[in-house]
Amino acid sequence: MNRFLKHWRLTGRGEVFHAHVISYADDFVILSRGHAEEALTWTRAVMTKLGLTLNEAKTSVKNARREGFDFLGYTLGPRHLPNGGRWHLGASPSKKSVQRVKVKIGELLVPGNKGAWDEVRARLNRVLRGWSAYFSYGALASAYEAVDQHVYDRTRHFLRQRHKAQGRGADRFSREYVYGELAVRCLRRERSRSSPWALR
């Protein structure tokens, strides 16, 4: 990847394509004003010349003013302000990123986990703390609410199985109880306390 970036700089592609390359490890996106197709054609040719390959399944040209694209766990693209407000370019955790953390939560809160609740809660909160620390930029409300709801559902089911409670356990293990007395992290609540604007 470093060889590609060096070639990009030495050949002045940024000026030619009116573009910037944003990269992290071997992932990158080229942001171009009006020359995206040319930039992609050039990139394919240079990658071949350098003995590198593009992941064609992840490679495409997008009009960021009209459609979103995923990069480093975020979905970037057009968004509308609430209540029919004007559109702007923004970011939010991607659906895949939300699904991944849900899977981690589900793997932890399985009925077969016999660990003490304090230990289980500590591990759960570490997962939530790490995920929310990375996904702390952009429009977060819907992603945080989806994760919070999943955490509550899985925690309630986990405790209902452990304590052999009747029914769905909603009365004994209410949302207020789980996020209050049991001290499970609630992403939306904590984010609202620290910086309310970030959830918009």
C-alpha atoms as an extended CHARMM CRD file, in Angstrom:
* protein
*
       200  EXT
         1         1  MET       CA              0.0000000000        0.0000000000        0.0000000000  PROA      1               0.0000000000
         2         2  ASN       CA              2.8720000000        2.3640000000        0.7800000000  PROA      2               0.0000000000
         3         3  ARG       CA              4.2490000000        1.8350000000       -2.7380000000  PROA      3               0.0000000000
         4         4  PHE       CA              0.8930000000        2.8160000000       -4.2220000000  PROA      4               0.0000000000
         5         5  LEU       CA              0.6810000000        5.9530000000       -2.0810000000  PROA      5               0.0000000000
         6         6  LYS       CA              4.2410000000        6.9160000000       -3.0250000000  PROA      6               0.0000000000
         7         7  HSD       CA              3.4420000000        6.4640000000       -6.7260000000  PROA      7               0.0000000000
         8         8  TRP       CA              0.2880000000        8.5550000000       -6.2660000000  PROA      8               0.0000000000
         9         9  ARG       CA              2.3390000000       11.4110000000       -4.8050000000  PROA      9               0.0000000000
        10        10  LEU       CA              5.2370000000       11.2160000000       -7.2620000000  PROA      10              0.0000000000
        11        11  THR       CA              2.9460000000       11.2860000000      -10.2990000000  PROA      11              0.0000000000
        12        12  GLY       CA              0.8420000000       14.1510000000       -8.9580000000  PROA      12              0.0000000000
        13        13  ARG       CA             -2.4090000000       12.2180000000       -9.2100000000  PROA      13              0.0000000000
        14        14  GLY       CA             -4.0180000000       14.3580000000       -6.5290000000  PROA      14              0.0000000000
        15        15  GLU       CA             -3.8300000000       17.3870000000       -8.7650000000  PROA      15              0.0000000000
        16        16  VAL       CA             -4.7360000000       15.4840000000      -11.9440000000  PROA      16              0.0000000000
        17        17  PHE       CA             -7.8460000000       13.8740000000      -10.4630000000  PROA      17              0.0000000000
        18        18  HSD       CA             -8.6890000000       16.7020000000       -8.0360000000  PROA      18              0.0000000000
        19        19  ALA       CA             -8.5640000000       14.0240000000       -5.3720000000  PROA      19              0.0000000000
        20        20  HSD       CA             -7.3150000000       12.9180000000       -1.9750000000  PROA      20              0.0000000000
        21        21  VAL       CA             -6.4890000000        9.3950000000       -0.8350000000  PROA      21              0.0000000000
        22        22  ILE       CA             -7.6140000000        8.4510000000        2.6770000000  PROA      22              0.0000000000
        23        23  SER       CA             -5.9860000000        5.2160000000        3.8310000000  PROA      23              0.0000000000
        24        24  TYR       CA             -5.6970000000        2.9900000000        6.8700000000  PROA      24              0.0000000000
        25        25  ALA       CA             -3.5790000000       -0.1820000000        6.6820000000  PROA      25              0.0000000000
        26        26  ASP       CA             -4.6080000000       -1.7300000000        3.3450000000  PROA      26              0.0000000000
        27        27  ASP       CA             -8.0050000000       -0.0190000000        3.1360000000  PROA      27              0.0000000000
        28        28  PHE       CA             -8.3360000000        3.2360000000        1.2300000000  PROA      28              0.0000000000
        29        29  VAL       CA            -10.8380000000        5.5100000000       -0.4470000000  PROA      29              0.0000000000
        30        30  ILE       CA            -10.1690000000        8.0840000000       -3.1650000000  PROA      30              0.0000000000
        31        31  LEU       CA            -12.2320000000       11.2560000000       -2.8600000000  PROA      31              0.0000000000
        32        32  SER       CA            -12.3670000000       12.9030000000       -6.2690000000  PROA      32              0.0000000000
        33        33  ARG       CA            -14.2260000000       15.8570000000       -7.7330000000  PROA      33              0.0000000000
        34        34  GLY       CA            -15.4350000000       14.7530000000      -11.1570000000  PROA      34              0.0000000000
        35        35  HSD       CA            -12.6740000000       12.2680000000      -12.0050000000  PROA      35              0.0000000000
        36        36  ALA       CA            -13.6200000000        9.1410000000      -10.0400000000  PROA      36              0.0000000000
        37        37  GLU       CA            -13.8100000000        6.7960000000      -13.0320000000  PROA      37              0.0000000000
        38        38  GLU       CA            -10.4040000000        7.9810000000      -14.2800000000  PROA      38              0.0000000000
        39        39  ALA       CA             -8.9220000000        7.5630000000      -10.8120000000  PROA      39              0.0000000000
        40        40  LEU       CA            -10.2380000000        4.0010000000      -10.5960000000  PROA      40              0.0000000000
        41        41  THR       CA             -8.8850000000        3.0610000000      -14.0270000000  PROA      41              0.0000000000
        42        42  TRP       CA             -5.4750000000        4.5130000000      -13.1170000000  PROA      42              0.0000000000
        43        43  THR       CA             -5.5000000000        2.7510000000       -9.7430000000  PROA      43              0.0000000000
        44        44  ARG       CA             -6.2300000000       -0.6500000000      -11.3010000000  PROA      44              0.0000000000
        45        45  ALA       CA             -3.3740000000       -0.1990000000      -13.7780000000  PROA      45              0.0000000000
        46        46  VAL       CA             -0.8900000000        0.9000000000      -11.1080000000  PROA      46              0.0000000000
        47        47  MET       CA             -1.8920000000       -1.8890000000       -8.7270000000  PROA      47              0.0000000000
        48        48  THR       CA             -1.2230000000       -4.4230000000      -11.4920000000  PROA      48              0.0000000000
        49        49  LYS       CA              2.1240000000       -2.7780000000      -12.2560000000  PROA      49              0.0000000000
        50        50  LEU       CA              3.1230000000       -2.9500000000       -8.5850000000  PROA      50              0.0000000000
        51        51  GLY       CA              2.0620000000       -6.5850000000       -8.2660000000  PROA      51              0.0000000000
        52        52  LEU       CA             -0.8750000000       -5.6880000000       -6.0200000000  PROA      52              0.0000000000
        53        53  THR       CA             -4.5600000000       -6.4390000000       -6.4520000000  PROA      53              0.0000000000
        54        54  LEU       CA             -7.7680000000       -4.6310000000       -5.6650000000  PROA      54              0.0000000000
        55        55  ASN       CA            -10.5720000000       -6.3940000000       -3.8310000000  PROA      55              0.0000000000
        56        56  GLU       CA            -13.1230000000       -5.9830000000       -6.6100000000  PROA      56              0.0000000000
        57        57  ALA       CA            -15.9880000000       -7.0040000000       -4.3210000000  PROA      57              0.0000000000
        58        58  LYS       CA            -15.2620000000       -3.9180000000       -2.2100000000  PROA      58              0.0000000000
        59        59  THR       CA            -14.3170000000       -1.6020000000       -5.0650000000  PROA      59              0.0000000000
        60        60  SER       CA            -16.8560000000        0.6990000000       -6.7110000000  PROA      60              0.0000000000
        61        61  VAL       CA            -17.5090000000        4.2740000000       -7.7430000000  PROA      61              0.0000000000
        62        62  LYS       CA            -20.0640000000        6.1590000000       -5.6400000000  PROA      62              0.0000000000
        63        63  ASN       CA            -21.5680000000        9.6160000000       -5.9020000000  PROA      63              0.0000000000
        64        64  ALA       CA            -21.2490000000       10.5780000000       -2.2490000000  PROA      64              0.0000000000
        65        65  ARG       CA            -23.8440000000       13.3210000000       -2.6590000000  PROA      65              0.0000000000
        66        66  ARG       CA            -26.4590000000       10.7290000000       -3.5990000000  PROA      66              0.0000000000
        67        67  GLU       CA            -25.4500000000        7.3820000000       -2.0910000000  PROA      67              0.0000000000
        68        68  GLY       CA            -23.5680000000        6.1370000000        0.9230000000  PROA      68              0.0000000000
        69        69  PHE       CA            -20.5070000000        3.9130000000        1.1460000000  PROA      69              0.0000000000
        70        70  ASP       CA            -18.8180000000        2.0290000000        3.9820000000  PROA      70              0.0000000000
        71        71  PHE       CA            -15.2790000000        2.7400000000        5.1320000000  PROA      71              0.0000000000
        72        72  LEU       CA            -13.5630000000        1.6670000000        8.3580000000  PROA      72              0.0000000000
        73        73  GLY       CA            -16.8390000000        0.6560000000        9.9710000000  PROA      73              0.0000000000
        74        74  TYR       CA            -18.7270000000        3.8380000000        9.1290000000  PROA      74              0.0000000000
        75        75  THR       CA            -21.3140000000        4.5430000000        6.4610000000  PROA      75              0.0000000000
        76        76  LEU       CA            -20.5100000000        7.8840000000        4.8430000000  PROA      76              0.0000000000
        77        77  GLY       CA            -22.7730000000        9.8360000000        2.5250000000  PROA      77              0.0000000000
        78        78  PRO       CA            -25.8750000000       12.0280000000        2.3100000000  PROA      78              0.0000000000
        79        79  ARG       CA            -28.0200000000       12.5360000000        5.3820000000  PROA      79              0.0000000000
        80        80  HSD       CA            -30.9880000000       14.7530000000        6.1170000000  PROA      80              0.0000000000
        81        81  LEU       CA            -31.4300000000       16.8940000000        9.1790000000  PROA      81              0.0000000000
        82        82  PRO       CA            -34.4620000000       15.9260000000       11.3300000000  PROA      82              0.0000000000
        83        83  ASN       CA            -37.9790000000       17.0460000000       10.4360000000  PROA      83              0.0000000000
        84        84  GLY       CA            -37.3690000000       17.4060000000        6.7170000000  PROA      84              0.0000000000
        85        85  GLY       CA            -34.2790000000       19.5850000000        7.0810000000  PROA      85              0.0000000000
        86        86  ARG       CA            -31.7400000000       20.0800000000        4.3070000000  PROA      86              0.0000000000
        87        87  TRP       CA            -29.2960000000       17.3350000000        3.4520000000  PROA      87              0.0000000000
        88        88  HSD       CA            -25.6180000000       17.2410000000        4.3410000000  PROA      88              0.0000000000
        89        89  LEU       CA            -22.7240000000       14.8110000000        4.0890000000  PROA      89              0.0000000000
        90        90  GLY       CA            -22.3490000000       12.8240000000        7.2790000000  PROA      90              0.0000000000
        91        91  ALA       CA            -21.3380000000        9.5620000000        8.9100000000  PROA      91              0.0000000000
        92        92  SER       CA            -22.8460000000        6.8700000000       11.1160000000  PROA      92              0.0000000000
        93        93  PRO       CA            -21.8470000000        3.3720000000       12.2850000000  PROA      93              0.0000000000
        94        94  SER       CA            -22.4580000000        0.9410000000        9.4300000000  PROA      94              0.0000000000
        95        95  LYS       CA            -25.0550000000       -1.8250000000        9.6640000000  PROA      95              0.0000000000
        96        96  LYS       CA            -22.2380000000       -4.3920000000        9.5920000000  PROA      96              0.0000000000
        97        97  SER       CA            -20.5350000000       -2.7180000000       12.5600000000  PROA      97              0.0000000000
        98        98  VAL       CA            -23.7610000000       -2.7560000000       14.5570000000  PROA      98              0.0000000000
        99        99  GLN       CA            -24.3130000000       -6.4070000000       13.6720000000  PROA      99              0.0000000000
       100       100  ARG       CA            -20.7740000000       -7.3460000000       14.6990000000  PROA      100             0.0000000000
       101       101  VAL       CA            -21.1180000000       -5.8990000000       18.1780000000  PROA      101             0.0000000000
       102       102  LYS       CA            -24.5110000000       -7.5980000000       18.5410000000  PROA      102             0.0000000000
       103       103  VAL       CA            -22.8360000000      -10.9170000000       17.7760000000  PROA      103             0.0000000000
       104       104  LYS       CA            -20.1700000000      -10.2630000000       20.4300000000  PROA      104             0.0000000000
       105       105  ILE       CA            -22.8700000000       -9.4270000000       22.9620000000  PROA      105             0.0000000000
       106       106  GLY       CA            -24.8100000000      -12.5650000000       22.0680000000  PROA      106             0.0000000000
       107       107  GLU       CA            -21.6950000000      -14.7400000000       22.4290000000  PROA      107             0.0000000000
       108       108  LEU       CA            -21.1210000000      -13.3520000000       25.9070000000  PROA      108             0.0000000000
       109       109  LEU       CA            -24.7040000000      -13.5210000000       27.1830000000  PROA      109             0.0000000000
       110       110  VAL       CA            -25.3760000000      -17.1790000000       26.4480000000  PROA      110             0.0000000000
       111       111  PRO       CA            -27.1800000000      -19.3500000000       29.0280000000  PROA      111             0.0000000000
       112       112  GLY       CA            -24.1040000000      -21.5880000000       29.2130000000  PROA      112             0.0000000000
       113       113  ASN       CA            -22.0210000000      -18.7480000000       30.6540000000  PROA      113             0.0000000000
       114       114  LYS       CA            -21.7990000000      -19.6830000000       34.3520000000  PROA      114             0.0000000000
       115       115  GLY       CA            -19.5660000000      -16.8140000000       35.4040000000  PROA      115             0.0000000000
       116       116  ALA       CA            -20.5180000000      -14.5440000000       38.3010000000  PROA      116             0.0000000000
       117       117  TRP       CA            -22.7480000000      -11.6570000000       37.2390000000  PROA      117             0.0000000000
       118       118  ASP       CA            -20.1360000000       -9.0540000000       38.2310000000  PROA      118             0.0000000000
       119       119  GLU       CA            -17.6380000000      -10.7340000000       35.8980000000  PROA      119             0.0000000000
       120       120  VAL       CA            -20.1580000000      -11.0630000000       33.0580000000  PROA      120             0.0000000000
       121       121  ARG       CA            -21.2280000000       -7.4270000000       33.4260000000  PROA      121             0.0000000000
       122       122  ALA       CA            -17.6160000000       -6.2240000000       33.4730000000  PROA      122             0.0000000000
       123       123  ARG       CA            -16.8750000000       -8.0560000000       30.2080000000  PROA      123             0.0000000000
       124       124  LEU       CA            -20.0960000000       -6.7970000000       28.6420000000  PROA      124             0.0000000000
       125       125  ASN       CA            -19.3450000000       -3.2090000000       29.6330000000  PROA      125             0.0000000000
       126       126  ARG       CA            -15.8050000000       -3.4950000000       28.2400000000  PROA      126             0.0000000000
       127       127  VAL       CA            -17.2400000000       -4.5360000000       24.8660000000  PROA      127             0.0000000000
       128       128  LEU       CA            -19.6750000000       -1.6210000000       24.9120000000  PROA      128             0.0000000000
       129       129  ARG       CA            -17.0440000000        0.8620000000       26.0740000000  PROA      129             0.0000000000
       130       130  GLY       CA            -14.6190000000       -0.1320000000       23.3190000000  PROA      130             0.0000000000
       131       131  TRP       CA            -17.2620000000       -0.0850000000       20.5930000000  PROA      131             0.0000000000
       132       132  SER       CA            -18.6910000000        3.2940000000       21.5950000000  PROA      132             0.0000000000
       133       133  ALA       CA            -15.1980000000        4.7970000000       21.9730000000  PROA      133             0.0000000000
       134       134  TYR       CA            -14.5160000000        3.9990000000       18.3170000000  PROA      134             0.0000000000
       135       135  PHE       CA            -18.0030000000        4.8910000000       17.1030000000  PROA      135             0.0000000000
       136       136  SER       CA            -18.2320000000        8.2980000000       18.7550000000  PROA      136             0.0000000000
       137       137  TYR       CA            -18.4900000000       10.4670000000       15.6550000000  PROA      137             0.0000000000
       138       138  GLY       CA            -21.4230000000       11.4010000000       13.4700000000  PROA      138             0.0000000000
       139       139  ALA       CA            -25.0950000000       10.4720000000       13.6790000000  PROA      139             0.0000000000
       140       140  LEU       CA            -25.2300000000        7.8900000000       16.4490000000  PROA      140             0.0000000000
       141       141  ALA       CA            -28.7950000000        7.7950000000       17.7790000000  PROA      141             0.0000000000
       142       142  SER       CA            -30.2330000000        4.9270000000       15.7380000000  PROA      142             0.0000000000
       143       143  ALA       CA            -27.1110000000        2.7390000000       16.0260000000  PROA      143             0.0000000000
       144       144  TYR       CA            -26.8110000000        3.3210000000       19.7780000000  PROA      144             0.0000000000
       145       145  GLU       CA            -30.5040000000        2.6200000000       20.3110000000  PROA      145             0.0000000000
       146       146  ALA       CA            -30.2390000000       -0.6190000000       18.3080000000  PROA      146             0.0000000000
       147       147  VAL       CA            -27.2840000000       -1.7680000000       20.4250000000  PROA      147             0.0000000000
       148       148  ASP       CA            -28.9470000000       -0.6990000000       23.6920000000  PROA      148             0.0000000000
       149       149  GLN       CA            -32.1200000000       -2.6040000000       22.7970000000  PROA      149             0.0000000000
       150       150  HSD       CA            -30.1280000000       -5.6970000000       21.8900000000  PROA      150             0.0000000000
       151       151  VAL       CA            -28.1450000000       -5.4920000000       25.1240000000  PROA      151             0.0000000000
       152       152  TYR       CA            -31.3440000000       -5.2310000000       27.1340000000  PROA      152             0.0000000000
       153       153  ASP       CA            -33.0580000000       -8.1170000000       25.3180000000  PROA      153             0.0000000000
       154       154  ARG       CA            -30.0500000000      -10.4080000000       25.6630000000  PROA      154             0.0000000000
       155       155  THR       CA            -29.4060000000       -9.4330000000       29.2900000000  PROA      155             0.0000000000
       156       156  ARG       CA            -33.0390000000       -9.9970000000       30.2300000000  PROA      156             0.0000000000
       157       157  HSD       CA            -33.0430000000      -13.3950000000       28.5290000000  PROA      157             0.0000000000
       158       158  PHE       CA            -29.7040000000      -14.3020000000       30.1570000000  PROA      158             0.0000000000
       159       159  LEU       CA            -30.9520000000      -13.4100000000       33.6560000000  PROA      159             0.0000000000
       160       160  ARG       CA            -34.3370000000      -15.0370000000       33.1120000000  PROA      160             0.0000000000
       161       161  GLN       CA            -32.6090000000      -18.3050000000       32.2080000000  PROA      161             0.0000000000
       162       162  ARG       CA            -30.1570000000      -18.0530000000       35.0740000000  PROA      162             0.0000000000
       163       163  HSD       CA            -32.8350000000      -17.3500000000       37.6950000000  PROA      163             0.0000000000
       164       164  LYS       CA            -35.4480000000      -19.5900000000       36.0470000000  PROA      164             0.0000000000
       165       165  ALA       CA            -37.9330000000      -16.7170000000       35.9740000000  PROA      165             0.0000000000
       166       166  GLN       CA            -41.3590000000      -17.2950000000       34.4620000000  PROA      166             0.0000000000
       167       167  GLY       CA            -42.4980000000      -15.5770000000       31.2480000000  PROA      167             0.0000000000
       168       168  ARG       CA            -40.3380000000      -13.1090000000       29.3530000000  PROA      168             0.0000000000
       169       169  GLY       CA            -38.8420000000      -11.6330000000       32.5370000000  PROA      169             0.0000000000
       170       170  ALA       CA            -39.7800000000       -8.0630000000       31.6130000000  PROA      170             0.0000000000
       171       171  ASP       CA            -41.3200000000       -7.3320000000       35.0220000000  PROA      171             0.0000000000
       172       172  ARG       CA            -38.4900000000       -8.7130000000       37.1270000000  PROA      172             0.0000000000
       173       173  PHE       CA            -35.7080000000       -7.5080000000       34.8310000000  PROA      173             0.0000000000
       174       174  SER       CA            -37.0210000000       -4.2120000000       33.5270000000  PROA      174             0.0000000000
       175       175  ARG       CA            -34.9960000000       -1.8490000000       31.3640000000  PROA      175             0.0000000000
       176       176  GLU       CA            -34.6310000000        0.5210000000       34.3470000000  PROA      176             0.0000000000
       177       177  TYR       CA            -33.3720000000       -2.3370000000       36.5220000000  PROA      177             0.0000000000
       178       178  VAL       CA            -30.8290000000       -3.5800000000       33.9610000000  PROA      178             0.0000000000
       179       179  TYR       CA            -29.4370000000       -0.1220000000       33.1890000000  PROA      179             0.0000000000
       180       180  GLY       CA            -29.8000000000        1.1010000000       36.7460000000  PROA      180             0.0000000000
       181       181  GLU       CA            -29.2410000000       -1.2900000000       39.6280000000  PROA      181             0.0000000000
       182       182  LEU       CA            -27.3780000000       -3.8720000000       37.5280000000  PROA      182             0.0000000000
       183       183  ALA       CA            -25.1020000000       -1.1210000000       36.1190000000  PROA      183             0.0000000000
       184       184  VAL       CA            -25.0510000000       -2.2580000000       32.4890000000  PROA      184             0.0000000000
       185       185  ARG       CA            -23.7890000000        0.5270000000       30.2140000000  PROA      185             0.0000000000
       186       186  CYS       CA            -26.4890000000        2.3550000000       28.2500000000  PROA      186             0.0000000000
       187       187  LEU       CA            -24.8350000000        3.9820000000       25.2450000000  PROA      187             0.0000000000
       188       188  ARG       CA            -27.4720000000        6.5980000000       24.4980000000  PROA      188             0.0000000000
       189       189  ARG       CA            -27.7710000000        7.6660000000       28.1350000000  PROA      189             0.0000000000
       190       190  GLU       CA            -24.0240000000        8.0510000000       28.6030000000  PROA      190             0.0000000000
       191       191  ARG       CA            -23.5720000000        9.8450000000       25.2850000000  PROA      191             0.0000000000
       192       192  SER       CA            -26.3790000000       12.2720000000       26.0750000000  PROA      192             0.0000000000
       193       193  ARG       CA            -24.7080000000       13.1760000000       29.3550000000  PROA      193             0.0000000000
       194       194  SER       CA            -21.2980000000       13.7670000000       27.7900000000  PROA      194             0.0000000000
       195       195  SER       CA            -22.1860000000       15.5020000000       24.5030000000  PROA      195             0.0000000000
       196       196  PRO       CA            -25.8530000000       15.6800000000       23.4550000000  PROA      196             0.0000000000
       197       197  TRP       CA            -25.0860000000       17.1140000000       19.9870000000  PROA      197             0.0000000000
       198       198  ALA       CA            -23.2790000000       13.9410000000       18.9080000000  PROA      198             0.0000000000
       199       199  LEU       CA            -26.4680000000       11.8780000000       18.8710000000  PROA      199             0.0000000000
       200       200  ARG       CA            -28.2620000000       13.9730000000       16.3050000000  PROA      200             0.0000000000
